[in-house]
Amino acid sequence: MVDEVALPAYERPPVVEVALAIEFDQAIGFRALDLGNLAAAWADSLPVADERPPLPRMEWLDDDLVDDLLDALFDDEERVAPPRLWLQSSAGDQVVQIQRDRIVVNWRKEGSGDYPRYEIVRDRLQDAWRRLIQVCDDLNQDAPEPNLCEIQYINNIGIDEGWKSPQDTEKLITSWQGVDDNSYIPSKHLCQFSLHCHFPDDREGWLNIDGWTTSAPTDDDADAMRMVLNLTSRGHALSNDLDSALDFFDMAHVWIIRGFTAITSPEAHDTWGRIQ
């Protein structure tokens, strides 16, 4: 694993969800009746099983025409594909999602639960991959091989995290200069920003940082708002094995943590209890 000793760390990070996703090089030939085998493989840790529509393919190519052609080719297959299996812990904070072309491991903040840190989510991905390989073997299916990898951090920033209205964005986000309009623009206006950067040439992939304001009514304030800060990194595994996917996640995680720290202010870091 990448040495993360020097990475910034926070006692109270505003993160509410983390997801590690691997899209397979070739889809697994699961049938709808195979979902029971998959659910049974996680029954000891994720007993709550549900079915949801499959996620769309991860976008990668910039050529819209090529994407349109591929979409046309895969439309019929997606219409008859079995649903995505959603496996959840009793507390709702741990999720594994499985469909023919993908596995996703999520941590989601529930109640006062603390973020368990990247290493724990990474370990859960390794465990989920092991279970998936075993199910594929039991069903006489070829083992999946990683292709595209994605890591996502979602942060909700509200009053407890130092943000009350869009006017507070410039105090928390270093690149946001705010609105100077002699108070003509209402304080409850919606706003958004986006940053996109590519990784160095020796590693194909990119990082997106997107922020936006959204309504978040509470019992005390029907007009309450919050800011969402979404950091997503996507790239190819350099070889068709789990170690290569984990190597990408380790590298992308460093970019996400350093990117998050770079675009947020010292005032925000104090609020979130920066300890490193």
PDB file of C-alpha atoms in Angstrom, residues 3-273:
ATOM      1  CA  ASP A   3       2.850   5.126   2.354  1.00  0.00           C
ATOM      2  CA  GLU A   4       0.189   7.407   3.812  1.00  0.00           C
ATOM      3  CA  VAL A   5       2.013   8.504   6.976  1.00  0.00           C
ATOM      4  CA  ALA A   6       2.256  12.107   5.785  1.00  0.00           C
ATOM      5  CA  LEU A   7      -1.325  12.356   4.487  1.00  0.00           C
ATOM      6  CA  PRO A   8      -3.558  15.013   6.067  1.00  0.00           C
ATOM      7  CA  ALA A   9      -5.988  13.579   8.627  1.00  0.00           C
ATOM      8  CA  TYR A  10      -9.059  14.946  10.424  1.00  0.00           C
ATOM      9  CA  GLU A  11     -10.863  13.970  13.614  1.00  0.00           C
ATOM     10  CA  ARG A  12     -14.265  15.007  12.237  1.00  0.00           C
ATOM     11  CA  PRO A  13     -14.121  14.822   8.441  1.00  0.00           C
ATOM     12  CA  PRO A  14     -17.420  15.755   6.758  1.00  0.00           C
ATOM     13  CA  VAL A  15     -17.405  12.586   4.649  1.00  0.00           C
ATOM     14  CA  VAL A  16     -20.741  10.739   4.562  1.00  0.00           C
ATOM     15  CA  GLU A  17     -20.025   8.073   1.942  1.00  0.00           C
ATOM     16  CA  VAL A  18     -17.045   6.298   0.392  1.00  0.00           C
ATOM     17  CA  ALA A  19     -17.304   3.910  -2.555  1.00  0.00           C
ATOM     18  CA  LEU A  20     -14.722   1.666  -4.228  1.00  0.00           C
ATOM     19  CA  ALA A  21     -15.911   0.255  -7.549  1.00  0.00           C
ATOM     20  CA  ILE A  22     -14.358  -2.155 -10.046  1.00  0.00           C
ATOM     21  CA  GLU A  23     -15.834  -2.607 -13.515  1.00  0.00           C
ATOM     22  CA  PHE A  24     -14.893  -5.946 -15.076  1.00  0.00           C
ATOM     23  CA  ASP A  25     -13.088  -6.443 -18.349  1.00  0.00           C
ATOM     24  CA  GLN A  26     -15.783  -8.979 -19.333  1.00  0.00           C
ATOM     25  CA  ALA A  27     -19.235  -9.231 -17.786  1.00  0.00           C
ATOM     26  CA  ILE A  28     -20.010 -12.311 -15.710  1.00  0.00           C
ATOM     27  CA  GLY A  29     -22.846 -14.461 -17.036  1.00  0.00           C
ATOM     28  CA  PHE A  30     -24.975 -14.216 -13.917  1.00  0.00           C
ATOM     29  CA  ARG A  31     -28.637 -15.117 -14.253  1.00  0.00           C
ATOM     30  CA  ALA A  32     -31.416 -13.742 -12.066  1.00  0.00           C
ATOM     31  CA  LEU A  33     -31.645 -17.054 -10.192  1.00  0.00           C
ATOM     32  CA  ASP A  34     -27.917 -16.793  -9.340  1.00  0.00           C
ATOM     33  CA  LEU A  35     -28.592 -13.775  -7.121  1.00  0.00           C
ATOM     34  CA  GLY A  36     -29.546 -16.155  -4.322  1.00  0.00           C
ATOM     35  CA  ASN A  37     -26.045 -17.675  -4.384  1.00  0.00           C
ATOM     36  CA  LEU A  38     -24.521 -14.208  -4.179  1.00  0.00           C
ATOM     37  CA  ALA A  39     -26.771 -13.154  -1.301  1.00  0.00           C
ATOM     38  CA  ALA A  40     -25.919 -16.354   0.586  1.00  0.00           C
ATOM     39  CA  ALA A  41     -22.188 -15.633   0.262  1.00  0.00           C
ATOM     40  CA  TRP A  42     -22.633 -12.435   2.320  1.00  0.00           C
ATOM     41  CA  ALA A  43     -25.406 -13.581   4.656  1.00  0.00           C
ATOM     42  CA  ASP A  44     -23.053 -13.626   7.653  1.00  0.00           C
ATOM     43  CA  SER A  45     -22.139  -9.933   7.393  1.00  0.00           C
ATOM     44  CA  LEU A  46     -24.647  -8.261   5.051  1.00  0.00           C
ATOM     45  CA  PRO A  47     -28.003  -9.930   5.759  1.00  0.00           C
ATOM     46  CA  VAL A  48     -30.255  -7.325   4.121  1.00  0.00           C
ATOM     47  CA  ALA A  49     -30.614  -8.121   0.397  1.00  0.00           C
ATOM     48  CA  ASP A  50     -32.454  -6.056  -2.191  1.00  0.00           C
ATOM     49  CA  GLU A  51     -32.667  -5.752  -5.968  1.00  0.00           C
ATOM     50  CA  ARG A  52     -32.036  -2.501  -7.827  1.00  0.00           C
ATOM     51  CA  PRO A  53     -31.671  -1.519 -11.499  1.00  0.00           C
ATOM     52  CA  PRO A  54     -28.151  -2.061 -12.929  1.00  0.00           C
ATOM     53  CA  LEU A  55     -25.789   0.884 -12.932  1.00  0.00           C
ATOM     54  CA  PRO A  56     -24.826   2.246 -16.387  1.00  0.00           C
ATOM     55  CA  ARG A  57     -21.363   1.584 -17.773  1.00  0.00           C
ATOM     56  CA  MET A  58     -18.598   3.820 -16.491  1.00  0.00           C
ATOM     57  CA  GLU A  59     -17.797   6.564 -18.999  1.00  0.00           C
ATOM     58  CA  TRP A  60     -14.222   6.757 -20.211  1.00  0.00           C
ATOM     59  CA  LEU A  61     -13.873   7.571 -23.924  1.00  0.00           C
ATOM     60  CA  ASP A  62     -14.149  11.218 -24.945  1.00  0.00           C
ATOM     61  CA  ASP A  63     -15.482  10.320 -28.376  1.00  0.00           C
ATOM     62  CA  ASP A  64     -19.269  10.726 -28.116  1.00  0.00           C
ATOM     63  CA  LEU A  65     -19.814   8.863 -31.378  1.00  0.00           C
ATOM     64  CA  VAL A  66     -17.978   5.788 -30.112  1.00  0.00           C
ATOM     65  CA  ASP A  67     -19.945   5.931 -26.872  1.00  0.00           C
ATOM     66  CA  ASP A  68     -23.210   6.110 -28.806  1.00  0.00           C
ATOM     67  CA  LEU A  69     -22.255   3.062 -30.870  1.00  0.00           C
ATOM     68  CA  LEU A  70     -21.303   1.080 -27.775  1.00  0.00           C
ATOM     69  CA  ASP A  71     -24.517   2.076 -26.036  1.00  0.00           C
ATOM     70  CA  ALA A  72     -26.488   0.808 -29.017  1.00  0.00           C
ATOM     71  CA  LEU A  73     -24.630  -2.504 -28.921  1.00  0.00           C
ATOM     72  CA  PHE A  74     -25.199  -3.031 -25.200  1.00  0.00           C
ATOM     73  CA  ASP A  75     -28.787  -1.734 -24.934  1.00  0.00           C
ATOM     74  CA  ASP A  76     -30.417  -5.116 -25.602  1.00  0.00           C
ATOM     75  CA  GLU A  77     -28.092  -6.909 -23.188  1.00  0.00           C
ATOM     76  CA  GLU A  78     -28.756  -4.390 -20.414  1.00  0.00           C
ATOM     77  CA  ARG A  79     -32.505  -4.691 -20.844  1.00  0.00           C
ATOM     78  CA  VAL A  80     -32.419  -8.435 -20.152  1.00  0.00           C
ATOM     79  CA  ALA A  81     -29.603  -8.385 -17.558  1.00  0.00           C
ATOM     80  CA  PRO A  82     -30.503  -9.442 -14.015  1.00  0.00           C
ATOM     81  CA  PRO A  83     -30.867  -6.613 -11.503  1.00  0.00           C
ATOM     82  CA  ARG A  84     -28.083  -5.237  -9.371  1.00  0.00           C
ATOM     83  CA  LEU A  85     -27.865  -7.004  -6.015  1.00  0.00           C
ATOM     84  CA  TRP A  86     -27.714  -4.604  -3.061  1.00  0.00           C
ATOM     85  CA  LEU A  87     -26.357  -6.245   0.111  1.00  0.00           C
ATOM     86  CA  GLN A  88     -26.470  -4.208   3.293  1.00  0.00           C
ATOM     87  CA  SER A  89     -25.536  -4.573   6.946  1.00  0.00           C
ATOM     88  CA  SER A  90     -28.249  -4.397   9.586  1.00  0.00           C
ATOM     89  CA  ALA A  91     -27.034  -0.920  10.572  1.00  0.00           C
ATOM     90  CA  GLY A  92     -27.071   0.251   6.937  1.00  0.00           C
ATOM     91  CA  ASP A  93     -23.517   1.586   7.013  1.00  0.00           C
ATOM     92  CA  GLN A  94     -21.904  -1.196   4.953  1.00  0.00           C
ATOM     93  CA  VAL A  95     -23.023  -2.060   1.421  1.00  0.00           C
ATOM     94  CA  VAL A  96     -21.805  -4.358  -1.338  1.00  0.00           C
ATOM     95  CA  GLN A  97     -23.342  -3.981  -4.800  1.00  0.00           C
ATOM     96  CA  ILE A  98     -22.945  -6.643  -7.474  1.00  0.00           C
ATOM     97  CA  GLN A  99     -24.070  -6.765 -11.080  1.00  0.00           C
ATOM     98  CA  ARG A 100     -22.786  -8.574 -14.143  1.00  0.00           C
ATOM     99  CA  ASP A 101     -20.055  -6.047 -14.922  1.00  0.00           C
ATOM    100  CA  ARG A 102     -19.230  -4.516 -11.546  1.00  0.00           C
ATOM    101  CA  ILE A 103     -18.683  -4.783  -7.816  1.00  0.00           C
ATOM    102  CA  VAL A 104     -18.980  -1.778  -5.501  1.00  0.00           C
ATOM    103  CA  VAL A 105     -18.151  -1.585  -1.797  1.00  0.00           C
ATOM    104  CA  ASN A 106     -19.643   1.357   0.117  1.00  0.00           C
ATOM    105  CA  TRP A 107     -19.386   2.835   3.557  1.00  0.00           C
ATOM    106  CA  ARG A 108     -22.269   5.170   4.372  1.00  0.00           C
ATOM    107  CA  LYS A 109     -22.611   7.359   7.444  1.00  0.00           C
ATOM    108  CA  GLU A 110     -25.586   6.292   9.531  1.00  0.00           C
ATOM    109  CA  GLY A 111     -26.484   8.220  12.656  1.00  0.00           C
ATOM    110  CA  SER A 112     -23.424   9.203  14.679  1.00  0.00           C
ATOM    111  CA  GLY A 113     -21.193   6.527  13.169  1.00  0.00           C
ATOM    112  CA  ASP A 114     -17.626   7.622  12.444  1.00  0.00           C
ATOM    113  CA  TYR A 115     -15.846   7.139   9.129  1.00  0.00           C
ATOM    114  CA  PRO A 116     -13.816   3.909   9.559  1.00  0.00           C
ATOM    115  CA  ARG A 117     -10.984   5.202   7.295  1.00  0.00           C
ATOM    116  CA  TYR A 118      -9.884   4.116   3.850  1.00  0.00           C
ATOM    117  CA  GLU A 119      -7.901   1.057   4.969  1.00  0.00           C
ATOM    118  CA  ILE A 120     -11.040  -0.560   6.422  1.00  0.00           C
ATOM    119  CA  VAL A 121     -13.066   0.017   3.252  1.00  0.00           C
ATOM    120  CA  ARG A 122     -10.137  -1.306   1.198  1.00  0.00           C
ATOM    121  CA  ASP A 123     -10.023  -4.469   3.343  1.00  0.00           C
ATOM    122  CA  ARG A 124     -13.746  -4.943   2.811  1.00  0.00           C
ATOM    123  CA  LEU A 125     -13.223  -4.715  -0.941  1.00  0.00           C
ATOM    124  CA  GLN A 126     -10.609  -7.464  -0.762  1.00  0.00           C
ATOM    125  CA  ASP A 127     -13.005  -9.621   1.259  1.00  0.00           C
ATOM    126  CA  ALA A 128     -15.835  -8.934  -1.201  1.00  0.00           C
ATOM    127  CA  TRP A 129     -13.604  -9.849  -4.148  1.00  0.00           C
ATOM    128  CA  ARG A 130     -12.665 -13.147  -2.473  1.00  0.00           C
ATOM    129  CA  ARG A 131     -16.323 -14.021  -1.930  1.00  0.00           C
ATOM    130  CA  LEU A 132     -17.208 -13.077  -5.497  1.00  0.00           C
ATOM    131  CA  ILE A 133     -14.428 -15.303  -6.876  1.00  0.00           C
ATOM    132  CA  GLN A 134     -15.749 -18.214  -4.803  1.00  0.00           C
ATOM    133  CA  VAL A 135     -19.324 -17.722  -6.064  1.00  0.00           C
ATOM    134  CA  CYS A 136     -18.090 -17.562  -9.664  1.00  0.00           C
ATOM    135  CA  ASP A 137     -16.214 -20.811  -9.133  1.00  0.00           C
ATOM    136  CA  ASP A 138     -19.298 -22.472  -7.614  1.00  0.00           C
ATOM    137  CA  LEU A 139     -21.382 -21.351 -10.611  1.00  0.00           C
ATOM    138  CA  ASN A 140     -18.720 -22.412 -13.165  1.00  0.00           C
ATOM    139  CA  GLN A 141     -18.263 -18.800 -14.260  1.00  0.00           C
ATOM    140  CA  ASP A 142     -14.929 -17.280 -15.218  1.00  0.00           C
ATOM    141  CA  ALA A 143     -13.411 -15.160 -12.470  1.00  0.00           C
ATOM    142  CA  PRO A 144     -13.806 -11.395 -13.058  1.00  0.00           C
ATOM    143  CA  GLU A 145     -10.824  -9.323 -14.163  1.00  0.00           C
ATOM    144  CA  PRO A 146     -10.587  -5.617 -13.230  1.00  0.00           C
ATOM    145  CA  ASN A 147     -10.712  -2.990 -15.955  1.00  0.00           C
ATOM    146  CA  LEU A 148     -11.928   0.433 -14.805  1.00  0.00           C
ATOM    147  CA  CYS A 149     -11.629   1.461 -11.156  1.00  0.00           C
ATOM    148  CA  GLU A 150     -13.412   4.288  -9.373  1.00  0.00           C
ATOM    149  CA  ILE A 151     -13.103   5.726  -5.878  1.00  0.00           C
ATOM    150  CA  GLN A 152     -15.557   8.323  -4.639  1.00  0.00           C
ATOM    151  CA  TYR A 153     -15.747  10.432  -1.481  1.00  0.00           C
ATOM    152  CA  ILE A 154     -18.965  12.352  -0.765  1.00  0.00           C
ATOM    153  CA  ASN A 155     -18.900  15.100   1.867  1.00  0.00           C
ATOM    154  CA  ASN A 156     -21.928  16.889   3.314  1.00  0.00           C
ATOM    155  CA  ILE A 157     -21.022  20.264   4.812  1.00  0.00           C
ATOM    156  CA  GLY A 158     -23.662  21.986   6.910  1.00  0.00           C
ATOM    157  CA  ILE A 159     -23.943  24.078  10.063  1.00  0.00           C
ATOM    158  CA  ASP A 160     -21.998  21.615  12.212  1.00  0.00           C
ATOM    159  CA  GLU A 161     -19.213  21.619   9.591  1.00  0.00           C
ATOM    160  CA  GLY A 162     -18.938  25.429   9.421  1.00  0.00           C
ATOM    161  CA  TRP A 163     -21.310  26.177   6.514  1.00  0.00           C
ATOM    162  CA  LYS A 164     -24.660  27.956   6.891  1.00  0.00           C
ATOM    163  CA  SER A 165     -25.240  29.553   3.482  1.00  0.00           C
ATOM    164  CA  PRO A 166     -23.507  30.053   0.104  1.00  0.00           C
ATOM    165  CA  GLN A 167     -21.782  33.102   1.587  1.00  0.00           C
ATOM    166  CA  ASP A 168     -19.734  30.712   3.738  1.00  0.00           C
ATOM    167  CA  THR A 169     -18.361  28.869   0.705  1.00  0.00           C
ATOM    168  CA  GLU A 170     -15.536  31.361   0.193  1.00  0.00           C
ATOM    169  CA  LYS A 171     -14.415  30.766   3.798  1.00  0.00           C
ATOM    170  CA  LEU A 172     -14.134  27.015   3.261  1.00  0.00           C
ATOM    171  CA  ILE A 173     -13.161  26.645  -0.419  1.00  0.00           C
ATOM    172  CA  THR A 174      -9.885  28.331  -1.358  1.00  0.00           C
ATOM    173  CA  SER A 175     -10.733  28.855  -5.042  1.00  0.00           C
ATOM    174  CA  TRP A 176     -14.194  30.341  -4.432  1.00  0.00           C
ATOM    175  CA  GLN A 177     -14.225  34.146  -4.338  1.00  0.00           C
ATOM    176  CA  GLY A 178     -17.854  34.595  -3.444  1.00  0.00           C
ATOM    177  CA  VAL A 179     -20.403  37.084  -4.753  1.00  0.00           C
ATOM    178  CA  ASP A 180     -19.934  40.826  -4.277  1.00  0.00           C
ATOM    179  CA  ASP A 181     -23.256  42.318  -5.335  1.00  0.00           C
ATOM    180  CA  ASN A 182     -24.221  44.684  -2.489  1.00  0.00           C
ATOM    181  CA  SER A 183     -26.523  41.979  -1.106  1.00  0.00           C
ATOM    182  CA  TYR A 184     -28.686  41.908  -4.231  1.00  0.00           C
ATOM    183  CA  ILE A 185     -28.304  38.129  -4.702  1.00  0.00           C
ATOM    184  CA  PRO A 186     -30.337  36.290  -2.004  1.00  0.00           C
ATOM    185  CA  SER A 187     -28.323  34.402   0.608  1.00  0.00           C
ATOM    186  CA  LYS A 188     -30.206  31.183  -0.228  1.00  0.00           C
ATOM    187  CA  HIS A 189     -29.029  31.046  -3.852  1.00  0.00           C
ATOM    188  CA  LEU A 190     -27.632  27.811  -5.322  1.00  0.00           C
ATOM    189  CA  CYS A 191     -24.048  27.700  -6.565  1.00  0.00           C
ATOM    190  CA  GLN A 192     -21.541  25.151  -7.808  1.00  0.00           C
ATOM    191  CA  PHE A 193     -17.903  24.719  -8.826  1.00  0.00           C
ATOM    192  CA  SER A 194     -15.869  22.006 -10.530  1.00  0.00           C
ATOM    193  CA  LEU A 195     -12.218  21.047 -10.922  1.00  0.00           C
ATOM    194  CA  HIS A 196     -10.872  18.363 -13.260  1.00  0.00           C
ATOM    195  CA  CYS A 197      -7.266  17.168 -13.502  1.00  0.00           C
ATOM    196  CA  HIS A 198      -5.472  14.248 -15.134  1.00  0.00           C
ATOM    197  CA  PHE A 199      -2.908  12.076 -13.431  1.00  0.00           C
ATOM    198  CA  PRO A 200       0.715  12.086 -14.622  1.00  0.00           C
ATOM    199  CA  ASP A 201       1.472  10.300 -17.904  1.00  0.00           C
ATOM    200  CA  ASP A 202       2.657   7.123 -16.179  1.00  0.00           C
ATOM    201  CA  ARG A 203      -0.810   6.564 -14.697  1.00  0.00           C
ATOM    202  CA  GLU A 204      -3.918   6.868 -16.843  1.00  0.00           C
ATOM    203  CA  GLY A 205      -6.793   8.403 -14.938  1.00  0.00           C
ATOM    204  CA  TRP A 206      -8.254  11.591 -13.531  1.00  0.00           C
ATOM    205  CA  LEU A 207      -9.664  13.329 -10.468  1.00  0.00           C
ATOM    206  CA  ASN A 208     -12.872  15.359 -10.384  1.00  0.00           C
ATOM    207  CA  ILE A 209     -13.760  17.678  -7.506  1.00  0.00           C
ATOM    208  CA  ASP A 210     -17.317  18.994  -7.662  1.00  0.00           C
ATOM    209  CA  GLY A 211     -19.118  21.175  -5.147  1.00  0.00           C
ATOM    210  CA  TRP A 212     -22.664  22.432  -5.088  1.00  0.00           C
ATOM    211  CA  THR A 213     -25.309  23.748  -2.727  1.00  0.00           C
ATOM    212  CA  THR A 214     -28.580  21.952  -2.207  1.00  0.00           C
ATOM    213  CA  SER A 215     -31.669  22.227  -0.053  1.00  0.00           C
ATOM    214  CA  ALA A 216     -31.485  20.184   3.155  1.00  0.00           C
ATOM    215  CA  PRO A 217     -34.630  20.873   5.215  1.00  0.00           C
ATOM    216  CA  THR A 218     -34.455  20.019   8.917  1.00  0.00           C
ATOM    217  CA  ASP A 219     -37.060  19.829  11.681  1.00  0.00           C
ATOM    218  CA  ASP A 220     -35.948  23.287  12.819  1.00  0.00           C
ATOM    219  CA  ASP A 221     -35.473  25.003   9.454  1.00  0.00           C
ATOM    220  CA  ALA A 222     -37.496  24.165   6.362  1.00  0.00           C
ATOM    221  CA  ASP A 223     -35.228  26.401   4.263  1.00  0.00           C
ATOM    222  CA  ALA A 224     -31.935  24.907   5.454  1.00  0.00           C
ATOM    223  CA  MET A 225     -29.219  24.232   2.895  1.00  0.00           C
ATOM    224  CA  ARG A 226     -25.907  22.401   2.765  1.00  0.00           C
ATOM    225  CA  MET A 227     -22.911  22.137   0.494  1.00  0.00           C
ATOM    226  CA  VAL A 228     -21.961  18.814  -1.101  1.00  0.00           C
ATOM    227  CA  LEU A 229     -18.312  18.208  -1.965  1.00  0.00           C
ATOM    228  CA  ASN A 230     -17.834  15.194  -4.218  1.00  0.00           C
ATOM    229  CA  LEU A 231     -14.352  13.866  -5.079  1.00  0.00           C
ATOM    230  CA  THR A 232     -14.217  11.115  -7.705  1.00  0.00           C
ATOM    231  CA  SER A 233     -11.215   9.430  -9.299  1.00  0.00           C
ATOM    232  CA  ARG A 234     -11.385   6.936 -12.168  1.00  0.00           C
ATOM    233  CA  GLY A 235      -8.734   5.045 -14.080  1.00  0.00           C
ATOM    234  CA  HIS A 236      -7.661   1.712 -15.556  1.00  0.00           C
ATOM    235  CA  ALA A 237      -6.096  -1.118 -13.641  1.00  0.00           C
ATOM    236  CA  LEU A 238      -2.688  -1.662 -15.239  1.00  0.00           C
ATOM    237  CA  SER A 239      -3.212  -5.438 -15.319  1.00  0.00           C
ATOM    238  CA  ASN A 240      -6.197  -7.749 -14.941  1.00  0.00           C
ATOM    239  CA  ASP A 241      -5.790  -8.643 -11.275  1.00  0.00           C
ATOM    240  CA  LEU A 242      -7.017  -7.290  -7.966  1.00  0.00           C
ATOM    241  CA  ASP A 243      -3.569  -6.104  -6.855  1.00  0.00           C
ATOM    242  CA  SER A 244      -3.460  -3.733  -9.829  1.00  0.00           C
ATOM    243  CA  ALA A 245      -6.892  -2.363  -8.929  1.00  0.00           C
ATOM    244  CA  LEU A 246      -5.813  -1.882  -5.311  1.00  0.00           C
ATOM    245  CA  ASP A 247      -2.688  -0.097  -6.505  1.00  0.00           C
ATOM    246  CA  PHE A 248      -4.878   2.357  -8.414  1.00  0.00           C
ATOM    247  CA  PHE A 249      -7.134   2.909  -5.396  1.00  0.00           C
ATOM    248  CA  ASP A 250      -4.134   3.578  -3.133  1.00  0.00           C
ATOM    249  CA  MET A 251      -2.748   6.156  -5.540  1.00  0.00           C
ATOM    250  CA  ALA A 252      -6.149   7.758  -6.194  1.00  0.00           C
ATOM    251  CA  HIS A 253      -6.913   7.903  -2.469  1.00  0.00           C
ATOM    252  CA  VAL A 254      -3.770   9.988  -1.929  1.00  0.00           C
ATOM    253  CA  TRP A 255      -4.871  12.370  -4.682  1.00  0.00           C
ATOM    254  CA  ILE A 256      -8.355  12.664  -3.174  1.00  0.00           C
ATOM    255  CA  ILE A 257      -7.119  13.391   0.348  1.00  0.00           C
ATOM    256  CA  ARG A 258      -4.503  15.881  -0.830  1.00  0.00           C
ATOM    257  CA  GLY A 259      -6.970  17.422  -3.291  1.00  0.00           C
ATOM    258  CA  PHE A 260      -9.588  17.782  -0.565  1.00  0.00           C
ATOM    259  CA  THR A 261      -7.043  19.490   1.698  1.00  0.00           C
ATOM    260  CA  ALA A 262      -5.720  21.718  -1.096  1.00  0.00           C
ATOM    261  CA  ILE A 263      -9.101  23.232  -1.997  1.00  0.00           C
ATOM    262  CA  THR A 264     -10.308  23.704   1.581  1.00  0.00           C
ATOM    263  CA  SER A 265      -9.136  26.435   3.925  1.00  0.00           C
ATOM    264  CA  PRO A 266      -7.251  26.359   7.241  1.00  0.00           C
ATOM    265  CA  GLU A 267     -10.468  27.633   8.867  1.00  0.00           C
ATOM    266  CA  ALA A 268     -12.301  24.577   7.534  1.00  0.00           C
ATOM    267  CA  HIS A 269      -9.475  22.306   8.704  1.00  0.00           C
ATOM    268  CA  ASP A 270      -9.778  23.707  12.248  1.00  0.00           C
ATOM    269  CA  THR A 271     -13.515  23.047  12.223  1.00  0.00           C
ATOM    270  CA  TRP A 272     -12.990  19.467  11.103  1.00  0.00           C
ATOM    271  CA  GLY A 273     -10.212  18.859  13.628  1.00  0.00           C
TER     272      GLY A 273
END
